[in-house]
Amino acid sequence: VCLDGKAKKAKEVVEAVDPDKNLVTFRVIEGDLMEEYKSFVITIQVSPKSEGSGSVVHWTLEYEKLHGGIAHPETLLQFVQDVSKDIDSHLTQAS
């Protein structure tokens, strides 16, 4: 992962999988994020579009900062967007 122009590492575990809701939840357990956050949980849920083909992906980032001086992880938004585009590209090439 590259954030703010710097390589970052994160080790995560799959915390929940719900195939009925097309939902996966990951908990970060080690790495650079844990230097600033007490907890960091990422939930990804995919919902088929009501009309036409394709789906909408919702990312939820839940975190607790170690202290008030820590910034919100807004730089992760570009990473989330890049990962979503990579997944989209992979899925559309496979079909």
Tab-separated table of N, CA and C in Angstrom:
chain	number	residue	atom	x	y	z
A	1	VAL	N	0.853	-1.173	0.000
A	1	VAL	CA	0.000	0.000	0.000
A	1	VAL	C	0.895	1.231	0.000
A	2	CYS	N	0.545	2.207	-0.802
A	2	CYS	CA	1.291	3.462	-0.846
A	2	CYS	C	0.351	4.590	-0.420
A	3	LEU	N	0.664	5.239	0.698
A	3	LEU	CA	-0.136	6.357	1.211
A	3	LEU	C	0.769	7.549	1.432
A	4	ASP	N	0.333	8.701	0.989
A	4	ASP	CA	1.111	9.929	1.117
A	4	ASP	C	2.505	9.766	0.522
A	5	GLY	N	2.603	8.960	-0.543
A	5	GLY	CA	3.880	8.746	-1.206
A	5	GLY	C	4.820	7.807	-0.478
A	6	LYS	N	4.355	7.154	0.568
A	6	LYS	CA	5.195	6.246	1.354
A	6	LYS	C	4.583	4.853	1.359
A	7	ALA	N	5.440	3.844	1.263
A	7	ALA	CA	4.971	2.459	1.332
A	7	ALA	C	4.518	2.157	2.755
A	8	LYS	N	3.364	1.520	2.877
A	8	LYS	CA	2.813	1.157	4.186
A	8	LYS	C	2.449	-0.321	4.171
A	9	LYS	N	2.516	-0.946	5.323
A	9	LYS	CA	2.168	-2.356	5.448
A	9	LYS	C	1.039	-2.518	6.451
A	10	ALA	N	0.204	-3.517	6.205
A	10	ALA	CA	-0.870	-3.840	7.144
A	10	ALA	C	-1.121	-5.335	7.089
A	11	LYS	N	-1.231	-5.936	8.248
A	11	LYS	CA	-1.618	-7.338	8.338
A	11	LYS	C	-3.044	-7.348	8.867
A	12	GLU	N	-3.904	-8.057	8.158
A	12	GLU	CA	-5.307	-8.078	8.549
A	12	GLU	C	-5.817	-9.502	8.575
A	13	VAL	N	-6.896	-9.683	9.311
A	13	VAL	CA	-7.568	-10.976	9.368
A	13	VAL	C	-9.002	-10.780	8.907
A	14	VAL	N	-9.543	-11.804	8.296
A	14	VAL	CA	-10.949	-11.770	7.911
A	14	VAL	C	-11.746	-12.020	9.177
A	15	GLU	N	-12.577	-11.064	9.516
A	15	GLU	CA	-13.357	-11.154	10.744
A	15	GLU	C	-14.744	-11.725	10.496
A	16	ALA	N	-15.313	-11.434	9.316
A	16	ALA	CA	-16.656	-11.923	9.011
A	16	ALA	C	-16.839	-12.013	7.504
A	17	VAL	N	-17.595	-13.025	7.102
A	17	VAL	CA	-17.995	-13.193	5.706
A	17	VAL	C	-19.483	-13.525	5.730
A	18	ASP	N	-20.261	-12.745	4.973
A	18	ASP	CA	-21.694	-12.995	4.883
A	18	ASP	C	-22.072	-13.065	3.410
A	19	PRO	N	-22.086	-14.278	2.830
A	19	PRO	CA	-22.400	-14.417	1.403
A	19	PRO	C	-23.792	-13.898	1.037
A	20	ASP	N	-24.749	-14.009	1.943
A	20	ASP	CA	-26.109	-13.532	1.657
A	20	ASP	C	-26.152	-12.018	1.462
A	21	LYS	N	-25.277	-11.314	2.176
A	21	LYS	CA	-25.234	-9.852	2.076
A	21	LYS	C	-24.073	-9.368	1.207
A	22	ASN	N	-23.309	-10.307	0.613
A	22	ASN	CA	-22.122	-9.945	-0.180
A	22	ASN	C	-21.194	-9.036	0.622
A	23	LEU	N	-20.872	-9.450	1.843
A	23	LEU	CA	-20.152	-8.611	2.783
A	23	LEU	C	-18.932	-9.338	3.336
A	24	VAL	N	-17.819	-8.618	3.430
A	24	VAL	CA	-16.602	-9.140	4.055
A	24	VAL	C	-16.069	-8.061	4.993
A	25	THR	N	-15.651	-8.473	6.197
A	25	THR	CA	-15.085	-7.546	7.174
A	25	THR	C	-13.684	-8.005	7.532
A	26	PHE	N	-12.739	-7.045	7.500
A	26	PHE	CA	-11.340	-7.296	7.842
A	26	PHE	C	-10.978	-6.451	9.053
A	27	ARG	N	-10.133	-7.006	9.933
A	27	ARG	CA	-9.598	-6.250	11.069
A	27	ARG	C	-8.082	-6.169	10.895
A	28	VAL	N	-7.545	-4.946	10.937
A	28	VAL	CA	-6.101	-4.753	10.870
A	28	VAL	C	-5.534	-5.113	12.235
A	29	ILE	N	-4.518	-5.998	12.241
A	29	ILE	CA	-3.958	-6.447	13.516
A	29	ILE	C	-2.498	-6.032	13.700
A	30	GLU	N	-1.822	-5.685	12.600
A	30	GLU	CA	-0.425	-5.261	12.690
A	30	GLU	C	-0.137	-4.296	11.552
A	31	GLY	N	0.953	-3.563	11.704
A	31	GLY	CA	1.404	-2.720	10.615
A	31	GLY	C	1.379	-1.243	10.938
A	32	ASP	N	1.629	-0.446	9.901
A	32	ASP	CA	1.766	0.996	10.061
A	32	ASP	C	0.515	1.677	10.613
A	33	LEU	N	-0.665	1.220	10.225
A	33	LEU	CA	-1.902	1.841	10.728
A	33	LEU	C	-2.017	1.722	12.241
A	34	MET	N	-1.500	0.639	12.787
A	34	MET	CA	-1.640	0.418	14.223
A	34	MET	C	-0.721	1.329	15.042
A	35	GLU	N	0.145	2.087	14.357
A	35	GLU	CA	0.976	3.072	15.058
A	35	GLU	C	0.157	4.313	15.424
A	36	GLU	N	-0.994	4.509	14.749
A	36	GLU	CA	-1.812	5.683	15.000
A	36	GLU	C	-3.236	5.363	15.466
A	37	TYR	N	-3.644	4.112	15.306
A	37	TYR	CA	-5.027	3.751	15.613
A	37	TYR	C	-5.075	2.578	16.580
A	38	LYS	N	-5.988	2.657	17.543
A	38	LYS	CA	-6.202	1.553	18.478
A	38	LYS	C	-6.846	0.381	17.764
A	39	SER	N	-7.772	0.698	16.856
A	39	SER	CA	-8.446	-0.349	16.094
A	39	SER	C	-8.757	0.194	14.709
A	40	PHE	N	-8.802	-0.731	13.746
A	40	PHE	CA	-9.110	-0.342	12.375
A	40	PHE	C	-9.800	-1.524	11.711
A	41	VAL	N	-11.063	-1.313	11.316
A	41	VAL	CA	-11.877	-2.375	10.715
A	41	VAL	C	-12.384	-1.875	9.368
A	42	ILE	N	-12.261	-2.720	8.352
A	42	ILE	CA	-12.695	-2.387	6.997
A	42	ILE	C	-13.795	-3.361	6.595
A	43	THR	N	-14.943	-2.828	6.197
A	43	THR	CA	-16.046	-3.657	5.723
A	43	THR	C	-16.322	-3.298	4.269
A	44	ILE	N	-16.440	-4.326	3.448
A	44	ILE	CA	-16.745	-4.151	2.029
A	44	ILE	C	-18.041	-4.897	1.750
A	45	GLN	N	-19.020	-4.167	1.186
A	45	GLN	CA	-20.288	-4.789	0.834
A	45	GLN	C	-20.627	-4.438	-0.611
A	46	VAL	N	-21.009	-5.458	-1.382
A	46	VAL	CA	-21.348	-5.295	-2.787
A	46	VAL	C	-22.844	-5.500	-2.959
A	47	SER	N	-23.490	-4.526	-3.619
A	47	SER	CA	-24.930	-4.612	-3.867
A	47	SER	C	-25.181	-4.528	-5.370
A	48	PRO	N	-25.891	-5.525	-5.927
A	48	PRO	CA	-26.216	-5.445	-7.355
A	48	PRO	C	-27.062	-4.206	-7.639
A	49	LYS	N	-26.817	-3.576	-8.781
A	49	LYS	CA	-27.619	-2.421	-9.180
A	49	LYS	C	-29.049	-2.869	-9.434
A	50	SER	N	-30.008	-1.995	-9.126
A	50	SER	CA	-31.416	-2.350	-9.308
A	50	SER	C	-31.787	-2.418	-10.786
A	51	GLU	N	-31.122	-1.634	-11.612
A	51	GLU	CA	-31.387	-1.662	-13.047
A	51	GLU	C	-30.073	-1.862	-13.786
A	52	GLY	N	-30.101	-2.680	-14.803
A	52	GLY	CA	-28.899	-2.910	-15.597
A	52	GLY	C	-27.947	-3.870	-14.932
A	53	SER	N	-26.761	-3.940	-15.492
A	53	SER	CA	-25.767	-4.851	-14.938
A	53	SER	C	-24.812	-4.089	-14.033
A	54	GLY	N	-24.038	-4.833	-13.295
A	54	GLY	CA	-23.049	-4.238	-12.416
A	54	GLY	C	-23.500	-4.187	-10.967
A	55	SER	N	-22.632	-3.661	-10.150
A	55	SER	CA	-22.874	-3.582	-8.711
A	55	SER	C	-22.311	-2.288	-8.162
A	56	VAL	N	-22.719	-1.976	-6.959
A	56	VAL	CA	-22.188	-0.831	-6.219
A	56	VAL	C	-21.436	-1.394	-5.018
A	57	VAL	N	-20.237	-0.873	-4.786
A	57	VAL	CA	-19.417	-1.336	-3.665
A	57	VAL	C	-19.387	-0.251	-2.600
A	58	HIS	N	-19.692	-0.649	-1.359
A	58	HIS	CA	-19.644	0.271	-0.221
A	58	HIS	C	-18.500	-0.155	0.687
A	59	TRP	N	-17.606	0.766	0.932
A	59	TRP	CA	-16.503	0.542	1.864
A	59	TRP	C	-16.827	1.305	3.148
A	60	THR	N	-16.653	0.648	4.282
A	60	THR	CA	-16.810	1.304	5.575
A	60	THR	C	-15.505	1.139	6.340
A	61	LEU	N	-14.936	2.263	6.774
A	61	LEU	CA	-13.711	2.239	7.568
A	61	LEU	C	-14.067	2.682	8.978
A	62	GLU	N	-13.913	1.779	9.934
A	62	GLU	CA	-14.184	2.094	11.336
A	62	GLU	C	-12.858	2.078	12.072
A	63	TYR	N	-12.584	3.146	12.799
A	63	TYR	CA	-11.290	3.243	13.464
A	63	TYR	C	-11.400	4.046	14.746
A	64	GLU	N	-10.440	3.807	15.630
A	64	GLU	CA	-10.316	4.590	16.853
A	64	GLU	C	-8.890	5.102	16.905
A	65	LYS	N	-8.743	6.430	16.925
A	65	LYS	CA	-7.420	7.049	16.952
A	65	LYS	C	-6.799	6.880	18.341
A	66	LEU	N	-5.461	6.813	18.369
A	66	LEU	CA	-4.765	6.700	19.646
A	66	LEU	C	-4.923	7.967	20.484
A	67	HIS	N	-4.997	9.130	19.818
A	67	HIS	CA	-5.210	10.393	20.523
A	67	HIS	C	-5.760	11.418	19.538
A	68	GLY	N	-6.218	12.539	20.039
A	68	GLY	CA	-6.850	13.565	19.222
A	68	GLY	C	-5.945	14.209	18.188
A	69	GLY	N	-4.634	14.081	18.342
A	69	GLY	CA	-3.700	14.676	17.394
A	69	GLY	C	-3.525	13.875	16.117
A	70	ILE	N	-4.103	12.703	16.063
A	70	ILE	CA	-4.013	11.841	14.876
A	70	ILE	C	-5.061	12.293	13.862
A	71	ALA	N	-4.634	12.413	12.604
A	71	ALA	CA	-5.563	12.837	11.547
A	71	ALA	C	-6.500	11.685	11.171
A	72	HIS	N	-7.649	12.054	10.625
A	72	HIS	CA	-8.533	11.037	10.068
A	72	HIS	C	-7.836	10.424	8.853
A	73	PRO	N	-8.060	9.151	8.566
A	73	PRO	CA	-7.321	8.466	7.501
A	73	PRO	C	-7.845	8.767	6.095
A	74	GLU	N	-8.005	10.055	5.776
A	74	GLU	CA	-8.555	10.439	4.476
A	74	GLU	C	-7.672	10.019	3.314
A	75	THR	N	-6.381	9.854	3.553
A	75	THR	CA	-5.496	9.426	2.473
A	75	THR	C	-5.807	8.000	2.020
A	76	LEU	N	-6.508	7.245	2.837
A	76	LEU	CA	-6.901	5.884	2.443
A	76	LEU	C	-7.977	5.888	1.365
A	77	LEU	N	-8.666	6.994	1.189
A	77	LEU	CA	-9.736	7.048	0.189
A	77	LEU	C	-9.199	6.805	-1.219
A	78	GLN	N	-8.027	7.332	-1.537
A	78	GLN	CA	-7.440	7.087	-2.854
A	78	GLN	C	-7.081	5.612	-3.001
A	79	PHE	N	-6.562	5.009	-1.935
A	79	PHE	CA	-6.242	3.581	-1.954
A	79	PHE	C	-7.497	2.753	-2.202
A	80	VAL	N	-8.585	3.078	-1.504
A	80	VAL	CA	-9.857	2.363	-1.669
A	80	VAL	C	-10.347	2.496	-3.113
A	81	GLN	N	-10.253	3.690	-3.656
A	81	GLN	CA	-10.672	3.914	-5.043
A	81	GLN	C	-9.809	3.087	-6.008
A	82	ASP	N	-8.507	3.062	-5.794
A	82	ASP	CA	-7.608	2.298	-6.661
A	82	ASP	C	-7.892	0.798	-6.584
A	83	VAL	N	-8.122	0.289	-5.376
A	83	VAL	CA	-8.432	-1.139	-5.207
A	83	VAL	C	-9.750	-1.469	-5.900
A	84	SER	N	-10.741	-0.599	-5.763
A	84	SER	CA	-12.032	-0.832	-6.413
A	84	SER	C	-11.872	-0.889	-7.927
A	85	LYS	N	-11.084	0.011	-8.489
A	85	LYS	CA	-10.851	0.012	-9.931
A	85	LYS	C	-10.109	-1.244	-10.376
A	86	ASP	N	-9.136	-1.683	-9.574
A	86	ASP	CA	-8.395	-2.907	-9.910
A	86	ASP	C	-9.308	-4.131	-9.903
A	87	ILE	N	-10.187	-4.213	-8.917
A	87	ILE	CA	-11.130	-5.332	-8.836
A	87	ILE	C	-12.077	-5.283	-10.022
A	88	ASP	N	-12.588	-4.111	-10.345
A	88	ASP	CA	-13.494	-3.947	-11.479
A	88	ASP	C	-12.810	-4.399	-12.774
A	89	SER	N	-11.593	-3.978	-12.966
A	89	SER	CA	-10.840	-4.351	-14.155
A	89	SER	C	-10.651	-5.859	-14.239
A	90	HIS	N	-10.310	-6.470	-13.112
A	90	HIS	CA	-10.109	-7.915	-13.061
A	90	HIS	C	-11.405	-8.657	-13.391
A	91	LEU	N	-12.517	-8.211	-12.806
A	91	LEU	CA	-13.793	-8.906	-13.022
A	91	LEU	C	-14.298	-8.730	-14.449
A	92	THR	N	-14.120	-7.556	-15.016
A	92	THR	CA	-14.619	-7.348	-16.382
A	92	THR	C	-13.747	-8.057	-17.403
A	93	GLN	N	-12.478	-8.280	-17.124
A	93	GLN	CA	-11.615	-9.045	-18.020
A	93	GLN	C	-11.949	-10.527	-17.974
A	94	ALA	N	-12.407	-10.982	-16.818
A	94	ALA	CA	-12.706	-12.411	-16.647
A	94	ALA	C	-13.987	-12.821	-17.345
A	95	SER	N	-14.874	-11.864	-17.623
A	95	SER	CA	-16.166	-12.243	-18.202
A	95	SER	C	-16.166	-12.168	-19.716
